């Protein structure tokens, strides 16, 4: 046996397969755009809808890992509750079975022409949407080419007695099979790849159905490790979502392992009556496992949420995600609806101000906790920006008085200014991250100047929000005075820092970061001034 050829074919085939599925998934995500994230945010109001959203998104992006990590990101940002995430994760487990069914179709022989079509579209067509289609087709072809290469590589194992003995142990010891599947999936970091390899081994006659199904269950359990990695350093809620993913699959594997003596004959019978090859039989088993497991868990979502709360203890400051004042029933009364929109905008302003405070704390303390909080709150600001704007657009479709129309226009502009304050705060958080990563140090004078300008900017944003809330022109005038002072500080501190740079008192990196922070603070002052002017002049 040529071990080098076997190893090269297997490792190379696995690499081509993983690249193909990643390339295809990226193409699908580019085609789908932000719609996938929007689906997860909007259509998860109850666990059943969450399951359906998880199935749809996973089927469209061809990656349960992508869906699960995206879901944990939304939980981490406060845009999704743990209960909603549980439904999505269950749906993602069902959606991922599509890949196994695709692999079950024997089209390996057409991998090269499929790749050729993909390359033509990807490289030689100028329209971006067709390039994305080409990327999907190319990834699809590479997936099957990798599978074919792996299959040809493992064929010689059929003549190896040690391999036969190992497979015999797997067939007679389901627990060993599940452990092997779990470990292998953890190693390759892709349950789709692990299951595809299992399908290839089975198709080549190297492993019987009785040995393959326990390994399949282990593959599902091993897939949870990615979610665990994604949750490291995240919020308590995000870690709980990852814990549910582990518990969900662990319970499912335990149930199916206990009925393995019935499960194996059932899948064999299903394969016989449908005339399916063993690849497709494994796909059947994968689909039945995940669908049954979801149906078992779905009625107990609330209890499962309580369970993972016990498993992952900890106090968490729950960020109130989503809009809380935008009542659609009040759209028929524009005056009241505008009042509600104003309350939501004020709430958005508070989040934008908190984003700045967290970003600044990250910069001075270098504690990543504050950086993550800043990014979470900035995502909430963006979410409120979209939802409040849509609400105001719907208000404007009603018959508005002249005053109501003017008020609506002002609120639209205010939303934009608050959203930009959030963006500049995010920029400061990113500059803080750069400073931490590159160990950028600042002089005492630079720190003192930054703190002085940050304090005034923070105070000015707070005054602008207060002026808007109370329609207080006196406070608005104070905002204009503060903004003028911020502009003077920016010019003075910029000159001071350039002088320090010329005297080699600061490094190039520290100089760039310092000046960028000044610019972001000055722009926040400008947006605060805009809000104050709306209060003063109504324009």
PDB file of N, CA and C in Angstrom, residues 69-124:
ATOM      1  N   UNK A  69     -23.237  30.745  14.642  1.00  0.00           N
ATOM      2  CA  UNK A  69     -22.336  31.827  15.039  1.00  0.00           C
ATOM      3  C   UNK A  69     -23.023  33.188  14.861  1.00  0.00           C
ATOM      4  N   UNK A  70     -23.789  33.347  13.756  1.00  0.00           N
ATOM      5  CA  UNK A  70     -24.535  34.578  13.521  1.00  0.00           C
ATOM      6  C   UNK A  70     -25.552  34.800  14.648  1.00  0.00           C
ATOM      7  N   UNK A  71     -26.215  33.701  15.051  1.00  0.00           N
ATOM      8  CA  UNK A  71     -27.220  33.777  16.113  1.00  0.00           C
ATOM      9  C   UNK A  71     -26.578  34.191  17.438  1.00  0.00           C
ATOM     10  N   UNK A  72     -25.443  33.582  17.748  1.00  0.00           N
ATOM     11  CA  UNK A  72     -24.735  33.935  18.986  1.00  0.00           C
ATOM     12  C   UNK A  72     -24.298  35.399  18.935  1.00  0.00           C
ATOM     13  N   UNK A  73     -23.911  35.866  17.738  1.00  0.00           N
ATOM     14  CA  UNK A  73     -23.552  37.269  17.586  1.00  0.00           C
ATOM     15  C   UNK A  73     -24.724  38.195  17.858  1.00  0.00           C
ATOM     16  N   UNK A  74     -25.919  37.810  17.398  1.00  0.00           N
ATOM     17  CA  UNK A  74     -27.119  38.615  17.635  1.00  0.00           C
ATOM     18  C   UNK A  74     -27.500  38.611  19.117  1.00  0.00           C
ATOM     19  N   UNK A  75     -27.347  37.454  19.766  1.00  0.00           N
ATOM     20  CA  UNK A  75     -27.613  37.384  21.210  1.00  0.00           C
ATOM     21  C   UNK A  75     -26.611  38.251  21.957  1.00  0.00           C
ATOM     22  N   UNK A  76     -25.363  38.157  21.525  1.00  0.00           N
ATOM     23  CA  UNK A  76     -24.287  38.930  22.168  1.00  0.00           C
ATOM     24  C   UNK A  76     -24.531  40.435  22.025  1.00  0.00           C
ATOM     25  N   UNK A  77     -25.130  40.823  20.885  1.00  0.00           N
ATOM     26  CA  UNK A  77     -25.399  42.244  20.640  1.00  0.00           C
ATOM     27  C   UNK A  77     -26.687  42.712  21.290  1.00  0.00           C
ATOM     28  N   UNK A  78     -27.428  41.786  21.913  1.00  0.00           N
ATOM     29  CA  UNK A  78     -28.680  42.156  22.552  1.00  0.00           C
ATOM     30  C   UNK A  78     -29.833  42.265  21.576  1.00  0.00           C
ATOM     31  N   UNK A  79     -29.656  41.776  20.326  1.00  0.00           N
ATOM     32  CA  UNK A  79     -30.704  41.884  19.312  1.00  0.00           C
ATOM     33  C   UNK A  79     -31.567  40.634  19.243  1.00  0.00           C
ATOM     34  N   UNK A  80     -31.268  39.642  20.061  1.00  0.00           N
ATOM     35  CA  UNK A  80     -32.049  38.411  20.087  1.00  0.00           C
ATOM     36  C   UNK A  80     -31.996  37.838  21.503  1.00  0.00           C
ATOM     37  N   UNK A  81     -33.122  37.325  21.969  1.00  0.00           N
ATOM     38  CA  UNK A  81     -33.156  36.733  23.309  1.00  0.00           C
ATOM     39  C   UNK A  81     -32.679  35.284  23.248  1.00  0.00           C
ATOM     40  N   UNK A  82     -32.366  34.736  24.419  1.00  0.00           N
ATOM     41  CA  UNK A  82     -31.947  33.339  24.499  1.00  0.00           C
ATOM     42  C   UNK A  82     -33.041  32.427  23.968  1.00  0.00           C
ATOM     43  N   UNK A  83     -34.287  32.716  24.299  1.00  0.00           N
ATOM     44  CA  UNK A  83     -35.414  31.873  23.866  1.00  0.00           C
ATOM     45  C   UNK A  83     -35.525  31.867  22.341  1.00  0.00           C
ATOM     46  N   UNK A  84     -35.335  33.015  21.724  1.00  0.00           N
ATOM     47  CA  UNK A  84     -35.364  33.078  20.260  1.00  0.00           C
ATOM     48  C   UNK A  84     -34.202  32.284  19.660  1.00  0.00           C
ATOM     49  N   UNK A  85     -33.023  32.419  20.275  1.00  0.00           N
ATOM     50  CA  UNK A  85     -31.823  31.751  19.766  1.00  0.00           C
ATOM     51  C   UNK A  85     -31.983  30.237  19.796  1.00  0.00           C
ATOM     52  N   UNK A  86     -32.651  29.719  20.814  1.00  0.00           N
ATOM     53  CA  UNK A  86     -32.851  28.277  20.940  1.00  0.00           C
ATOM     54  C   UNK A  86     -33.598  27.746  19.717  1.00  0.00           C
ATOM     55  N   UNK A  87     -34.654  28.441  19.308  1.00  0.00           N
ATOM     56  CA  UNK A  87     -35.407  28.020  18.132  1.00  0.00           C
ATOM     57  C   UNK A  87     -34.559  28.031  16.879  1.00  0.00           C
ATOM     58  N   UNK A  88     -33.764  29.082  16.690  1.00  0.00           N
ATOM     59  CA  UNK A  88     -32.922  29.206  15.494  1.00  0.00           C
ATOM     60  C   UNK A  88     -31.881  28.092  15.442  1.00  0.00           C
ATOM     61  N   UNK A  89     -31.267  27.797  16.581  1.00  0.00           N
ATOM     62  CA  UNK A  89     -30.227  26.755  16.623  1.00  0.00           C
ATOM     63  C   UNK A  89     -30.822  25.396  16.275  1.00  0.00           C
ATOM     64  N   UNK A  90     -32.035  25.123  16.768  1.00  0.00           N
ATOM     65  CA  UNK A  90     -32.689  23.860  16.407  1.00  0.00           C
ATOM     66  C   UNK A  90     -32.953  23.808  14.906  1.00  0.00           C
ATOM     67  N   UNK A  91     -33.398  24.922  14.341  1.00  0.00           N
ATOM     68  CA  UNK A  91     -33.648  24.971  12.908  1.00  0.00           C
ATOM     69  C   UNK A  91     -32.376  24.811  12.098  1.00  0.00           C
ATOM     70  N   UNK A  92     -31.279  25.380  12.589  1.00  0.00           N
ATOM     71  CA  UNK A  92     -29.994  25.267  11.884  1.00  0.00           C
ATOM     72  C   UNK A  92     -29.554  23.809  11.780  1.00  0.00           C
ATOM     73  N   UNK A  93     -29.840  23.037  12.816  1.00  0.00           N
ATOM     74  CA  UNK A  93     -29.479  21.617  12.787  1.00  0.00           C
ATOM     75  C   UNK A  93     -30.253  20.861  11.713  1.00  0.00           C
ATOM     76  N   UNK A  94     -31.491  21.279  11.464  1.00  0.00           N
ATOM     77  CA  UNK A  94     -32.269  20.649  10.386  1.00  0.00           C
ATOM     78  C   UNK A  94     -31.763  21.126   9.030  1.00  0.00           C
ATOM     79  N   UNK A  95     -31.502  22.435   8.912  1.00  0.00           N
ATOM     80  CA  UNK A  95     -31.062  23.002   7.641  1.00  0.00           C
ATOM     81  C   UNK A  95     -29.758  22.425   7.133  1.00  0.00           C
ATOM     82  N   UNK A  96     -28.883  22.073   8.065  1.00  0.00           N
ATOM     83  CA  UNK A  96     -27.570  21.562   7.646  1.00  0.00           C
ATOM     84  C   UNK A  96     -27.642  20.194   6.989  1.00  0.00           C
ATOM     85  N   UNK A  97     -28.760  19.476   7.170  1.00  0.00           N
ATOM     86  CA  UNK A  97     -28.889  18.150   6.555  1.00  0.00           C
ATOM     87  C   UNK A  97     -28.957  18.240   5.039  1.00  0.00           C
ATOM     88  N   UNK A  98     -29.239  19.448   4.504  1.00  0.00           N
ATOM     89  CA  UNK A  98     -29.314  19.608   3.046  1.00  0.00           C
ATOM     90  C   UNK A  98     -28.005  19.201   2.385  1.00  0.00           C
ATOM     91  N   UNK A  99     -26.871  19.553   3.022  1.00  0.00           N
ATOM     92  CA  UNK A  99     -25.564  19.205   2.443  1.00  0.00           C
ATOM     93  C   UNK A  99     -25.401  17.699   2.314  1.00  0.00           C
ATOM     94  N   UNK A 100     -25.816  16.957   3.341  1.00  0.00           N
ATOM     95  CA  UNK A 100     -25.706  15.494   3.294  1.00  0.00           C
ATOM     96  C   UNK A 100     -26.580  14.922   2.174  1.00  0.00           C
ATOM     97  N   UNK A 101     -27.757  15.499   1.953  1.00  0.00           N
ATOM     98  CA  UNK A 101     -28.625  15.031   0.873  1.00  0.00           C
ATOM     99  C   UNK A 101     -28.018  15.338  -0.497  1.00  0.00           C
ATOM    100  N   UNK A 102     -27.390  16.511  -0.617  1.00  0.00           N
ATOM    101  CA  UNK A 102     -26.727  16.852  -1.889  1.00  0.00           C
ATOM    102  C   UNK A 102     -25.614  15.854  -2.184  1.00  0.00           C
ATOM    103  N   UNK A 103     -24.820  15.536  -1.141  1.00  0.00           N
ATOM    104  CA  UNK A 103     -23.719  14.585  -1.309  1.00  0.00           C
ATOM    105  C   UNK A 103     -24.256  13.186  -1.609  1.00  0.00           C
ATOM    106  N   UNK A 104     -25.453  12.897  -1.091  1.00  0.00           N
ATOM    107  CA  UNK A 104     -26.065  11.587  -1.352  1.00  0.00           C
ATOM    108  C   UNK A 104     -26.348  11.348  -2.817  1.00  0.00           C
ATOM    109  N   UNK A 105     -26.498  12.441  -3.592  1.00  0.00           N
ATOM    110  CA  UNK A 105     -26.717  12.304  -5.035  1.00  0.00           C
ATOM    111  C   UNK A 105     -25.372  12.021  -5.683  1.00  0.00           C
ATOM    112  N   UNK A 106     -25.275  10.982  -6.460  1.00  0.00           N
ATOM    113  CA  UNK A 106     -23.989  10.552  -7.037  1.00  0.00           C
ATOM    114  C   UNK A 106     -23.710  11.339  -8.315  1.00  0.00           C
ATOM    115  N   UNK A 107     -23.068  12.507  -8.157  1.00  0.00           N
ATOM    116  CA  UNK A 107     -22.713  13.297  -9.337  1.00  0.00           C
ATOM    117  C   UNK A 107     -21.214  13.628  -9.338  1.00  0.00           C
ATOM    118  N   UNK A 108     -20.428  12.802  -8.650  1.00  0.00           N
ATOM    119  CA  UNK A 108     -18.981  13.039  -8.585  1.00  0.00           C
ATOM    120  C   UNK A 108     -18.359  13.119  -9.970  1.00  0.00           C
ATOM    121  N   UNK A 109     -18.857  12.298 -10.912  1.00  0.00           N
ATOM    122  CA  UNK A 109     -18.259  12.230 -12.246  1.00  0.00           C
ATOM    123  C   UNK A 109     -18.422  13.536 -13.021  1.00  0.00           C
ATOM    124  N   UNK A 110     -19.338  14.383 -12.565  1.00  0.00           N
ATOM    125  CA  UNK A 110     -19.588  15.645 -13.269  1.00  0.00           C
ATOM    126  C   UNK A 110     -18.937  16.840 -12.557  1.00  0.00           C
ATOM    127  N   UNK A 111     -18.063  16.540 -11.591  1.00  0.00           N
ATOM    128  CA  UNK A 111     -17.439  17.616 -10.811  1.00  0.00           C
ATOM    129  C   UNK A 111     -16.636  18.566 -11.696  1.00  0.00           C
ATOM    130  N   UNK A 112     -15.832  18.039 -12.615  1.00  0.00           N
ATOM    131  CA  UNK A 112     -14.971  18.889 -13.437  1.00  0.00           C
ATOM    132  C   UNK A 112     -15.764  19.809 -14.365  1.00  0.00           C
ATOM    133  N   UNK A 113     -16.776  19.305 -15.109  1.00  0.00           N
ATOM    134  CA  UNK A 113     -17.561  20.253 -15.922  1.00  0.00           C
ATOM    135  C   UNK A 113     -18.302  21.299 -15.082  1.00  0.00           C
ATOM    136  N   UNK A 114     -18.748  20.910 -13.872  1.00  0.00           N
ATOM    137  CA  UNK A 114     -19.403  21.887 -12.990  1.00  0.00           C
ATOM    138  C   UNK A 114     -18.406  22.976 -12.603  1.00  0.00           C
ATOM    139  N   UNK A 115     -17.169  22.569 -12.302  1.00  0.00           N
ATOM    140  CA  UNK A 115     -16.116  23.545 -11.964  1.00  0.00           C
ATOM    141  C   UNK A 115     -15.857  24.470 -13.153  1.00  0.00           C
ATOM    142  N   UNK A 116     -15.833  23.901 -14.360  1.00  0.00           N
ATOM    143  CA  UNK A 116     -15.579  24.706 -15.561  1.00  0.00           C
ATOM    144  C   UNK A 116     -16.653  25.786 -15.733  1.00  0.00           C
ATOM    145  N   UNK A 117     -17.903  25.412 -15.540  1.00  0.00           N
ATOM    146  CA  UNK A 117     -19.000  26.387 -15.646  1.00  0.00           C
ATOM    147  C   UNK A 117     -18.835  27.473 -14.584  1.00  0.00           C
ATOM    148  N   UNK A 118     -18.504  27.067 -13.354  1.00  0.00           N
ATOM    149  CA  UNK A 118     -18.313  28.024 -12.272  1.00  0.00           C
ATOM    150  C   UNK A 118     -17.199  29.006 -12.558  1.00  0.00           C
ATOM    151  N   UNK A 119     -16.071  28.511 -13.084  1.00  0.00           N
ATOM    152  CA  UNK A 119     -14.927  29.372 -13.405  1.00  0.00           C
ATOM    153  C   UNK A 119     -15.309  30.378 -14.494  1.00  0.00           C
ATOM    154  N   UNK A 120     -16.035  29.920 -15.512  1.00  0.00           N
ATOM    155  CA  UNK A 120     -16.461  30.822 -16.592  1.00  0.00           C
ATOM    156  C   UNK A 120     -17.291  31.981 -16.045  1.00  0.00           C
ATOM    157  N   UNK A 121     -18.240  31.656 -15.174  1.00  0.00           N
ATOM    158  CA  UNK A 121     -19.096  32.700 -14.609  1.00  0.00           C
ATOM    159  C   UNK A 121     -18.324  33.597 -13.645  1.00  0.00           C
ATOM    160  N   UNK A 122     -17.461  32.980 -12.842  1.00  0.00           N
ATOM    161  CA  UNK A 122     -16.766  33.715 -11.781  1.00  0.00           C
ATOM    162  C   UNK A 122     -15.684  34.645 -12.334  1.00  0.00           C
ATOM    163  N   UNK A 123     -14.983  34.215 -13.382  1.00  0.00           N
ATOM    164  CA  UNK A 123     -13.844  34.978 -13.882  1.00  0.00           C
ATOM    165  C   UNK A 123     -14.139  35.810 -15.122  1.00  0.00           C
ATOM    166  N   UNK A 124     -15.090  35.375 -15.934  1.00  0.00           N
ATOM    167  CA  UNK A 124     -15.242  36.003 -17.256  1.00  0.00           C
ATOM    168  C   UNK A 124     -16.562  36.751 -17.459  1.00  0.00           C
TER     169      UNK A 124
END
